[in-house]
Amino acid sequence: EDQVTQSPEALRLQEGESSSLNCSYTVSGLRGLFWYRQDPGKGPEFLFTLYSAGEEKEKERLKATLTKKESFLHITAPKPEDSATYLCAVRSGGYNKLIFGAGTRLAVHP
Amino acid sequence: NAGVTQTPKFQVLKTGQSMTLQCAQDMNHEYMSWYRQDPGMGLRLIHYSVGAGITDQGEVPNGYNVSRSTTEDFPLRLLSAAPSQTSVYFCASSTDRHQETQYFGPGTRLLVL
């Protein structure tokens, strides 16, 4: 069965303290791994798509990487405005089948 | 562009009542989807549409109906609300069939008593 697991469930960082969020997946035929950011009371906002092991993408303080079994979202020198829930999703099989993880709640304190 | 809009923002229903959650997008996107988000769980796909007049079921379609008469609108109907349908509902749209970039609406929070 296709499955996406995100860890940790919650993470508290001090401003400037770099860390990584994990997204491990079990899927038959990966056709894309997606990262989204979700602020409280709002819809998810697209960040990255990764397709193959070894691929990396960056945006400001965020860098997403992909292996055959997991993806990491690295946050370098985070700021309080990076506080949000980060969602990971994978696509397999049918083109519209996205499987989301439960998310990691990140809190960055000054 | 307003992007993806959803109404209402919040709704309280009694068990057995019916209602329609509205979703509209002004980006001329062909592909639209409805998800529900529950605490501790990932977003789950309810129904989706690949264009006007075409809809299909997602992962959790029971108790919900959709239609797509125009490119812009994709309403979600709850036929007879149940407490298990208490959730936050998100509508999303995308330009392409592979959902490379989905744009989400702000969500509708539904409470069924």
mmCIF file of C-alpha atoms in Angstrom:
data_model
loop_
_atom_site.group_PDB
_atom_site.id
_atom_site.type_symbol
_atom_site.label_atom_id
_atom_site.label_comp_id
_atom_site.label_asym_id
_atom_site.label_seq_id
_atom_site.Cartn_x
_atom_site.Cartn_y
_atom_site.Cartn_z
ATOM 1 C CA GLU A 1 0.000 0.000 0.000
ATOM 2 C CA ASP A 2 1.273 3.455 -0.885
ATOM 3 C CA GLN A 3 2.222 5.425 2.194
ATOM 4 C CA VAL A 4 3.865 8.708 3.187
ATOM 5 C CA THR A 5 5.241 9.326 6.672
ATOM 6 C CA GLN A 6 6.598 12.652 7.857
ATOM 7 C CA SER A 7 8.821 13.189 10.877
ATOM 8 C CA PRO A 8 9.005 14.749 13.305
ATOM 9 C CA GLU A 9 5.363 15.678 13.883
ATOM 10 C CA ALA A 10 6.468 18.958 15.423
ATOM 11 C CA LEU A 11 9.782 20.781 15.574
ATOM 12 C CA ARG A 12 10.777 23.822 17.582
ATOM 13 C CA LEU A 13 13.863 25.745 16.510
ATOM 14 C CA GLN A 14 15.617 28.871 17.585
ATOM 15 C CA GLU A 15 16.123 31.490 14.917
ATOM 16 C CA GLY A 16 19.257 30.592 12.984
ATOM 17 C CA GLU A 17 19.259 26.943 14.101
ATOM 18 C CA SER A 18 19.365 24.822 10.932
ATOM 19 C CA SER A 19 17.543 21.487 10.765
ATOM 20 C CA SER A 20 15.865 18.997 8.432
ATOM 21 C CA LEU A 21 12.384 17.582 8.015
ATOM 22 C CA ASN A 22 11.941 14.033 6.769
ATOM 23 C CA CYS A 23 9.431 12.513 4.370
ATOM 24 C CA SER A 24 9.698 8.755 3.884
ATOM 25 C CA TYR A 25 7.534 7.043 1.311
ATOM 26 C CA THR A 26 6.496 3.660 0.061
ATOM 27 C CA VAL A 27 4.980 3.880 -3.385
ATOM 28 C CA SER A 28 4.760 1.749 -6.470
ATOM 29 C CA GLY A 29 6.369 3.808 -9.172
ATOM 30 C CA LEU A 30 7.144 7.314 -7.940
ATOM 31 C CA ARG A 31 5.995 9.957 -10.385
ATOM 32 C CA GLY A 32 6.890 12.986 -8.345
ATOM 33 C CA LEU A 33 7.386 14.112 -4.760
ATOM 34 C CA PHE A 34 5.938 17.451 -3.715
ATOM 35 C CA TRP A 35 6.575 19.789 -0.803
ATOM 36 C CA TYR A 36 3.982 22.322 0.341
ATOM 37 C CA ARG A 37 3.886 24.951 3.064
ATOM 38 C CA GLN A 38 0.655 25.535 4.987
ATOM 39 C CA ASP A 39 0.064 28.501 7.261
ATOM 40 C CA PRO A 40 -2.661 28.296 9.938
ATOM 41 C CA GLY A 41 -6.132 28.791 8.491
ATOM 42 C CA LYS A 42 -4.886 28.768 4.904
ATOM 43 C CA GLY A 43 -4.546 26.345 2.046
ATOM 44 C CA PRO A 44 -1.257 24.642 1.182
ATOM 45 C CA GLU A 45 1.215 26.599 -0.941
ATOM 46 C CA PHE A 46 3.383 24.750 -3.443
ATOM 47 C CA LEU A 47 7.143 24.775 -2.811
ATOM 48 C CA PHE A 48 8.959 22.057 -4.821
ATOM 49 C CA THR A 49 8.589 19.038 -7.062
ATOM 50 C CA LEU A 50 11.295 16.348 -7.210
ATOM 51 C CA TYR A 51 11.268 13.474 -9.693
ATOM 52 C CA SER A 52 14.375 11.341 -9.333
ATOM 53 C CA ALA A 53 16.869 10.251 -6.695
ATOM 54 C CA GLY A 54 19.697 12.732 -6.344
ATOM 55 C CA GLU A 55 17.617 15.688 -7.431
ATOM 56 C CA GLU A 56 17.792 18.860 -5.330
ATOM 57 C CA LYS A 57 15.861 22.122 -5.429
ATOM 58 C CA GLU A 58 16.341 25.326 -3.466
ATOM 59 C CA LYS A 59 14.260 28.332 -2.581
ATOM 60 C CA GLU A 60 15.608 30.940 -0.198
ATOM 61 C CA ARG A 61 16.416 29.109 3.070
ATOM 62 C CA LEU A 62 14.824 25.846 1.935
ATOM 63 C CA LYS A 63 16.446 22.978 0.072
ATOM 64 C CA ALA A 64 14.655 19.761 -0.841
ATOM 65 C CA THR A 65 16.491 16.548 -1.650
ATOM 66 C CA LEU A 66 15.305 13.127 -2.800
ATOM 67 C CA THR A 67 16.539 9.549 -2.405
ATOM 68 C CA LYS A 68 14.838 6.327 -3.433
ATOM 69 C CA LYS A 69 13.059 6.037 -0.099
ATOM 70 C CA GLU A 70 12.832 9.511 1.393
ATOM 71 C CA SER A 71 13.033 13.237 0.918
ATOM 72 C CA PHE A 72 14.472 15.875 3.196
ATOM 73 C CA LEU A 73 13.534 19.497 3.507
ATOM 74 C CA HIS A 74 16.577 21.302 4.854
ATOM 75 C CA ILE A 75 16.030 24.647 6.512
ATOM 76 C CA THR A 76 19.143 26.798 6.810
ATOM 77 C CA ALA A 77 19.268 29.626 9.363
ATOM 78 C CA PRO A 78 15.474 29.720 9.764
ATOM 79 C CA LYS A 79 13.551 32.858 10.639
ATOM 80 C CA PRO A 80 10.273 33.157 12.570
ATOM 81 C CA GLU A 81 8.424 33.673 9.279
ATOM 82 C CA ASP A 82 9.388 30.117 8.290
ATOM 83 C CA SER A 83 7.023 28.859 10.988
ATOM 84 C CA ALA A 84 4.329 26.769 9.278
ATOM 85 C CA THR A 85 3.268 23.205 8.655
ATOM 86 C CA TYR A 86 5.244 21.552 5.868
ATOM 87 C CA LEU A 87 3.445 18.890 3.863
ATOM 88 C CA CYS A 88 4.953 16.208 1.689
ATOM 89 C CA ALA A 89 3.018 14.388 -1.036
ATOM 90 C CA VAL A 90 3.862 11.723 -3.602
ATOM 91 C CA ARG A 91 2.217 10.845 -6.890
ATOM 92 C CA SER A 92 1.990 7.282 -8.094
ATOM 93 C CA GLY A 93 -0.148 5.313 -10.436
ATOM 94 C CA GLY A 94 -2.951 7.426 -11.827
ATOM 95 C CA TYR A 95 -2.040 11.006 -12.665
ATOM 96 C CA ASN A 96 -4.334 12.497 -10.097
ATOM 97 C CA LYS A 97 -3.513 10.279 -7.170
ATOM 98 C CA LEU A 98 -1.563 12.343 -4.669
ATOM 99 C CA ILE A 99 -0.832 10.826 -1.266
ATOM 100 C CA PHE A 100 -0.129 13.369 1.449
ATOM 101 C CA GLY A 101 1.731 12.937 4.689
ATOM 102 C CA ALA A 102 0.296 14.355 7.911
ATOM 103 C CA GLY A 103 2.839 17.181 7.946
ATOM 104 C CA THR A 104 5.514 18.607 10.238
ATOM 105 C CA ARG A 105 4.610 21.670 12.340
ATOM 106 C CA LEU A 106 7.634 23.924 12.482
ATOM 107 C CA ALA A 107 7.919 26.737 15.021
ATOM 108 C CA VAL A 108 10.897 29.101 14.825
ATOM 109 C CA HIS A 109 11.382 31.322 17.844
ATOM 110 C CA PRO A 110 13.403 34.550 17.936
ATOM 111 C CA ASN B 1 -6.444 37.231 -10.314
ATOM 112 C CA ALA B 2 -8.282 36.061 -7.223
ATOM 113 C CA GLY B 3 -6.888 32.530 -7.684
ATOM 114 C CA VAL B 4 -8.994 29.828 -6.041
ATOM 115 C CA THR B 5 -11.874 31.048 -3.899
ATOM 116 C CA GLN B 6 -14.061 29.021 -1.563
ATOM 117 C CA THR B 7 -17.302 29.832 0.220
ATOM 118 C CA PRO B 8 -18.368 29.695 2.945
ATOM 119 C CA LYS B 9 -15.328 29.950 5.222
ATOM 120 C CA PHE B 10 -17.135 28.239 8.072
ATOM 121 C CA GLN B 11 -20.389 26.281 8.325
ATOM 122 C CA VAL B 12 -22.263 24.440 11.030
ATOM 123 C CA LEU B 13 -24.732 21.750 9.972
ATOM 124 C CA LYS B 14 -27.013 19.354 11.757
ATOM 125 C CA THR B 15 -26.864 15.674 10.955
ATOM 126 C CA GLY B 16 -28.922 14.935 7.872
ATOM 127 C CA GLN B 17 -28.798 18.419 6.403
ATOM 128 C CA SER B 18 -27.441 18.995 2.926
ATOM 129 C CA MET B 19 -25.278 21.795 1.639
ATOM 130 C CA THR B 20 -22.988 22.841 -1.188
ATOM 131 C CA LEU B 21 -19.427 24.035 -0.766
ATOM 132 C CA GLN B 22 -18.535 26.456 -3.508
ATOM 133 C CA CYS B 23 -15.208 26.610 -5.333
ATOM 134 C CA ALA B 24 -14.230 28.905 -8.174
ATOM 135 C CA GLN B 25 -10.984 29.674 -9.972
ATOM 136 C CA ASP B 26 -10.174 32.433 -12.439
ATOM 137 C CA MET B 27 -6.954 30.990 -13.866
ATOM 138 C CA ASN B 28 -8.626 28.971 -16.629
ATOM 139 C CA HIS B 29 -7.310 25.737 -15.097
ATOM 140 C CA GLU B 30 -8.683 22.509 -16.497
ATOM 141 C CA TYR B 31 -8.016 20.364 -13.468
ATOM 142 C CA MET B 32 -9.765 20.842 -10.151
ATOM 143 C CA SER B 33 -9.898 18.732 -7.006
ATOM 144 C CA TRP B 34 -11.551 18.555 -3.616
ATOM 145 C CA TYR B 35 -9.649 17.405 -0.528
ATOM 146 C CA ARG B 36 -10.498 17.035 3.112
ATOM 147 C CA GLN B 37 -7.990 17.586 5.894
ATOM 148 C CA ASP B 38 -8.411 15.983 9.287
ATOM 149 C CA PRO B 39 -6.150 16.333 12.352
ATOM 150 C CA GLY B 40 -3.203 13.944 12.280
ATOM 151 C CA MET B 41 -3.977 12.849 8.739
ATOM 152 C CA GLY B 42 -2.828 13.973 5.351
ATOM 153 C CA LEU B 43 -5.045 15.641 2.810
ATOM 154 C CA ARG B 44 -7.317 13.069 1.203
ATOM 155 C CA LEU B 45 -8.760 13.372 -2.280
ATOM 156 C CA ILE B 46 -12.574 13.330 -2.462
ATOM 157 C CA HIS B 47 -13.380 14.002 -6.120
ATOM 158 C CA TYR B 48 -11.611 15.563 -9.041
ATOM 159 C CA SER B 49 -12.335 16.906 -12.516
ATOM 160 C CA VAL B 50 -10.167 17.029 -15.616
ATOM 161 C CA GLY B 51 -12.405 19.491 -17.418
ATOM 162 C CA ALA B 52 -15.937 20.762 -17.774
ATOM 163 C CA GLY B 53 -18.398 17.898 -17.789
ATOM 164 C CA ILE B 54 -15.871 15.324 -16.543
ATOM 165 C CA THR B 55 -15.546 14.205 -12.930
ATOM 166 C CA ASP B 56 -14.193 11.157 -11.134
ATOM 167 C CA GLN B 57 -13.907 9.740 -7.643
ATOM 168 C CA GLY B 58 -10.908 10.076 -5.411
ATOM 169 C CA GLU B 59 -9.925 8.228 -2.270
ATOM 170 C CA VAL B 60 -12.929 9.123 -0.040
ATOM 171 C CA PRO B 61 -15.935 9.929 -2.269
ATOM 172 C CA ASN B 62 -18.785 8.453 -0.224
ATOM 173 C CA GLY B 63 -21.348 11.019 0.910
ATOM 174 C CA TYR B 64 -20.207 13.654 -1.575
ATOM 175 C CA ASN B 65 -21.273 14.634 -5.086
ATOM 176 C CA VAL B 66 -19.637 16.964 -7.570
ATOM 177 C CA SER B 67 -20.403 18.437 -10.969
ATOM 178 C CA ARG B 68 -18.410 20.597 -13.354
ATOM 179 C CA SER B 69 -20.656 22.573 -15.692
ATOM 180 C CA THR B 70 -18.073 25.313 -16.330
ATOM 181 C CA THR B 71 -14.279 25.519 -16.270
ATOM 182 C CA GLU B 72 -14.419 28.024 -13.410
ATOM 183 C CA ASP B 73 -16.697 26.319 -10.884
ATOM 184 C CA PHE B 74 -16.469 22.992 -9.067
ATOM 185 C CA PRO B 75 -19.041 22.722 -6.253
ATOM 186 C CA LEU B 76 -18.992 19.935 -3.683
ATOM 187 C CA ARG B 77 -22.358 18.704 -2.372
ATOM 188 C CA LEU B 78 -22.943 16.961 0.906
ATOM 189 C CA LEU B 79 -26.116 14.968 0.455
ATOM 190 C CA SER B 80 -26.930 14.126 4.071
ATOM 191 C CA ALA B 81 -24.318 15.455 6.480
ATOM 192 C CA ALA B 82 -22.831 13.152 9.109
ATOM 193 C CA PRO B 83 -20.541 13.974 12.060
ATOM 194 C CA SER B 84 -17.767 12.027 10.285
ATOM 195 C CA GLN B 85 -17.783 14.749 7.629
ATOM 196 C CA THR B 86 -16.619 17.349 10.129
ATOM 197 C CA SER B 87 -13.386 18.508 8.529
ATOM 198 C CA VAL B 88 -11.629 21.278 6.652
ATOM 199 C CA TYR B 89 -12.277 21.118 2.925
ATOM 200 C CA PHE B 90 -9.858 22.435 0.341
ATOM 201 C CA CYS B 91 -10.411 22.981 -3.334
ATOM 202 C CA ALA B 92 -7.402 23.005 -5.666
ATOM 203 C CA SER B 93 -6.773 23.669 -9.328
ATOM 204 C CA SER B 94 -3.949 22.957 -11.731
ATOM 205 C CA THR B 95 -3.047 23.750 -15.295
ATOM 206 C CA ASP B 96 -1.888 20.262 -16.150
ATOM 207 C CA ARG B 97 -3.029 16.692 -15.766
ATOM 208 C CA HIS B 98 0.051 15.783 -13.725
ATOM 209 C CA GLN B 99 -0.743 18.340 -11.043
ATOM 210 C CA GLU B 100 2.755 19.787 -11.223
ATOM 211 C CA THR B 101 1.630 22.824 -9.332
ATOM 212 C CA GLN B 102 -1.660 22.796 -7.494
ATOM 213 C CA TYR B 103 -3.153 26.064 -6.279
ATOM 214 C CA PHE B 104 -5.256 25.643 -3.167
ATOM 215 C CA GLY B 105 -8.136 27.729 -1.925
ATOM 216 C CA PRO B 106 -8.319 29.020 1.659
ATOM 217 C CA GLY B 107 -10.560 26.190 2.824
ATOM 218 C CA THR B 108 -14.018 25.707 4.316
ATOM 219 C CA ARG B 109 -14.254 24.569 7.919
ATOM 220 C CA LEU B 110 -17.321 22.361 8.379
ATOM 221 C CA LEU B 111 -18.784 21.230 11.688
ATOM 222 C CA VAL B 112 -21.559 18.634 11.658
ATOM 223 C CA LEU B 113 -23.444 18.254 14.915
#
